[in-house]
Coordinates of N, CA and C in Angstrom, one line a residue:
X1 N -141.2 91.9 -23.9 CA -141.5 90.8 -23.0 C -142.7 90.0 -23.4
X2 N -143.7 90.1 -24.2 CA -144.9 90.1 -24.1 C -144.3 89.0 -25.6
X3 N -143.5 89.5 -26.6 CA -143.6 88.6 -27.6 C -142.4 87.4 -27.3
X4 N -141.9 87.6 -26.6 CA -140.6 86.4 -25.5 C -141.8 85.5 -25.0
X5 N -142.9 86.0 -24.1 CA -143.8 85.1 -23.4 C -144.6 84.3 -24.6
X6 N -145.3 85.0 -25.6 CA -146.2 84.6 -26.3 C -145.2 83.3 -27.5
X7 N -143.5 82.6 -27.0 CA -143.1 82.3 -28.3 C -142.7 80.9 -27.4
X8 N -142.9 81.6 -26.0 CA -143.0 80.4 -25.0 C -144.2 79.4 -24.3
X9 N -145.3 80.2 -25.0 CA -146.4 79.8 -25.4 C -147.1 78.4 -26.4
X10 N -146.0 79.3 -27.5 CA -146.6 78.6 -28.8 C -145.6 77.1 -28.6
X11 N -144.6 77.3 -27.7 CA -143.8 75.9 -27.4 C -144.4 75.2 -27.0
X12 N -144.5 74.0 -27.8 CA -145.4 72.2 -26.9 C -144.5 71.8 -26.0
X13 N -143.3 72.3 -25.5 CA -142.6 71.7 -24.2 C -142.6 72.3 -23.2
X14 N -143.2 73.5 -23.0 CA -143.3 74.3 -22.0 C -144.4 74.1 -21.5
X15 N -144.8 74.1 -20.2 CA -145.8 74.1 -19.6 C -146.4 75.3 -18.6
X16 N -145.7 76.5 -18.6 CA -146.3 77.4 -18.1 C -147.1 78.7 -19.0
X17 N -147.9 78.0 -19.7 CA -148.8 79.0 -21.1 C -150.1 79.5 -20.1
X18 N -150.4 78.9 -18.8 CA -151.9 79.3 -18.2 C -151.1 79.9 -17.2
X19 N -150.4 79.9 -16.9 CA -149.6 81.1 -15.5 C -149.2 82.5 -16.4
X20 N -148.8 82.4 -17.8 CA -148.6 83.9 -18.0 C -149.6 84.0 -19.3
X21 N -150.7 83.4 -19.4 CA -151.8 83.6 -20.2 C -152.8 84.4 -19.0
X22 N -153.1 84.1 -17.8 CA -153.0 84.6 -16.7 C -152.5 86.0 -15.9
X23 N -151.5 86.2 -16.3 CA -150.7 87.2 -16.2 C -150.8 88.2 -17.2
X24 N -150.7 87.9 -18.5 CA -150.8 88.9 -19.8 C -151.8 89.2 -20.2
X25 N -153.0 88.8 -19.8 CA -154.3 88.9 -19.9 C -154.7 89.8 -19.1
X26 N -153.9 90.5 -17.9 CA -154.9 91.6 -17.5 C -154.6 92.3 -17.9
X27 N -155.4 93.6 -16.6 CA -155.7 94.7 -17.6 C -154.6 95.8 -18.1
X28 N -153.4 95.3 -16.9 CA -152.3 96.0 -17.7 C -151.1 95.4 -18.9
X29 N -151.8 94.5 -19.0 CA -150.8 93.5 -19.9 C -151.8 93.6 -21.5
X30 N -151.8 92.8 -22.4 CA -151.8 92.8 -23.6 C -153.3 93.8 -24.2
X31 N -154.3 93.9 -23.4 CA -155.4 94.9 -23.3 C -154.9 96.3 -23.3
X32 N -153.5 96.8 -22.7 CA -153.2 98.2 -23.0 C -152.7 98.3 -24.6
X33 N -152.3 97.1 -25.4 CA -152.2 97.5 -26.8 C -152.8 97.9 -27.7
X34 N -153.3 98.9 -28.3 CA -153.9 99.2 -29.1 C -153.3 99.6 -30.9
X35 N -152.4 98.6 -31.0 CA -152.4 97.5 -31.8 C -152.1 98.8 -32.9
X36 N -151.0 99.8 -33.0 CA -150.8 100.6 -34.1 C -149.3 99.9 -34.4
X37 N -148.9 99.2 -33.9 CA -147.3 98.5 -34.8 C -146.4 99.1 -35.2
X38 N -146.3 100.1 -34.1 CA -145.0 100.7 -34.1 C -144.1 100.1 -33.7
X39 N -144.0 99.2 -32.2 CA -143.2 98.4 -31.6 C -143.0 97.2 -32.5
X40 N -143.3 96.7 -33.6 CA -143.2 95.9 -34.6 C -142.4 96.6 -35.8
X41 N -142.3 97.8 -36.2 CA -141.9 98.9 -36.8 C -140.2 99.1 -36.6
X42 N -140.3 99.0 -35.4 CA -138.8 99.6 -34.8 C -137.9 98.7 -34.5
X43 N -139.1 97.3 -33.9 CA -137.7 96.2 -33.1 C -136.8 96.4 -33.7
X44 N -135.5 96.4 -33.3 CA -133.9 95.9 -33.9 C -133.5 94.4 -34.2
X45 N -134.7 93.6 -33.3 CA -134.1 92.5 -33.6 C -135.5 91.5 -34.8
X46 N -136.5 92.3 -35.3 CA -137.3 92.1 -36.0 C -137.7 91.0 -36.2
X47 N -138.5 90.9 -34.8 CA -139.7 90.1 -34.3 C -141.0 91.4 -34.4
X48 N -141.9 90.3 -34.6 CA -143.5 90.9 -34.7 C -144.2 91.1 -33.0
X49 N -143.1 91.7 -32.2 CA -144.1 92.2 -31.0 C -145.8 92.6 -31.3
X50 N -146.4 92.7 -31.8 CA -147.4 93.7 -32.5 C -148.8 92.6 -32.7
X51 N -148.1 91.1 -33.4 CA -148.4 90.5 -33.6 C -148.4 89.0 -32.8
X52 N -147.7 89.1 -31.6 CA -147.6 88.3 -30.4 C -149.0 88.8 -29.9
X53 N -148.8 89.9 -29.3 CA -149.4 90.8 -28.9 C -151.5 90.3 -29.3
X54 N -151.5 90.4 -30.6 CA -152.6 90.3 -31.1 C -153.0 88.7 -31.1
X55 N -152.3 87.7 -31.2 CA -152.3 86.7 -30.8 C -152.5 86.2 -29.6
X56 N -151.9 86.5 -28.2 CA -152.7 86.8 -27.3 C -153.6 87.5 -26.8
X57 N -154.0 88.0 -26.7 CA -155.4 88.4 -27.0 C -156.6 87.5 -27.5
X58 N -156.0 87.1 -28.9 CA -157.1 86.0 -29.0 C -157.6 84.8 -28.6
X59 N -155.8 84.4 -28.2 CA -156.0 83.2 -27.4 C -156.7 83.9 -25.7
X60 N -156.8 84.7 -25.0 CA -157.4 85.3 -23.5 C -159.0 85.6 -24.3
X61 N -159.2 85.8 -25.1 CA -160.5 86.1 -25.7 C -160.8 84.4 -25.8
X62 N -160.4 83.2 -26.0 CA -161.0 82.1 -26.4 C -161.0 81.6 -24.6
X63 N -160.0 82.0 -24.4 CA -160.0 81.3 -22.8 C -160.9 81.7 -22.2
X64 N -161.6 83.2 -21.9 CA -163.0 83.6 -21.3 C -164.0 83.1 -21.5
X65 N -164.0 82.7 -23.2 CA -165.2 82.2 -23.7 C -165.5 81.2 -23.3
X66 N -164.8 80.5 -23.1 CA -164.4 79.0 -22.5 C -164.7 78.8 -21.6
X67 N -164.5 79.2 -20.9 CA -164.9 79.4 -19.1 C -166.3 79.9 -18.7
X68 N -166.4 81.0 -20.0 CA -167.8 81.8 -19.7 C -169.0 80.5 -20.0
X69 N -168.3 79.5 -21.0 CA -169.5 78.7 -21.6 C -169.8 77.6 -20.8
X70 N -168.5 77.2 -19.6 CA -168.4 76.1 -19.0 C -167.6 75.3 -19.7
X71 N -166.6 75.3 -20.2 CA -166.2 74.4 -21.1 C -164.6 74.2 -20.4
X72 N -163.6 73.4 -20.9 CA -162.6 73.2 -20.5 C -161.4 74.7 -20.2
X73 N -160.7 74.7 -19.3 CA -159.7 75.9 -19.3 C -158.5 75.2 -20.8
X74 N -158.0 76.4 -21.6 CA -156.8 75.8 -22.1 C -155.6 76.0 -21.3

């Protein structure tokens, strides 16, 4: 679910990236990964869950900062 969201994300025609940037950013969402890539290992349909994953993250790591500094929401 997590690399479905992050691929709907990376789409410039979708418009809901801050409702489940929002969503996947807590604390039971993309923060429970601890990023060993097994689930990247196994898919059957071999996509990089693992690496969605890690990509959100960074983008919720830039959006904090963002906010923390005063700066625009993305």
């Amino acid at each position: 679910a997590l690399a479905l969201a992050q691929r709907y994300n990376l789409d410039s025609r979708d418009g809901g990236a801050r409702q489940r940037l929002d969503s996947t950013a807590s604390e039971d969402g993309v923060w429970e990964c601890t990023f060993v890539g097994e689930c990247s290992e196994v898919c059957p349909k071999h996509v990089d869950p693992a690496g969605a994953i890690q990509q959100m993250k960074l983008a919720a790591s830039l959006d904090w900062f963002g906010r923390l500094l005063g700066g625009k929401e993305s």
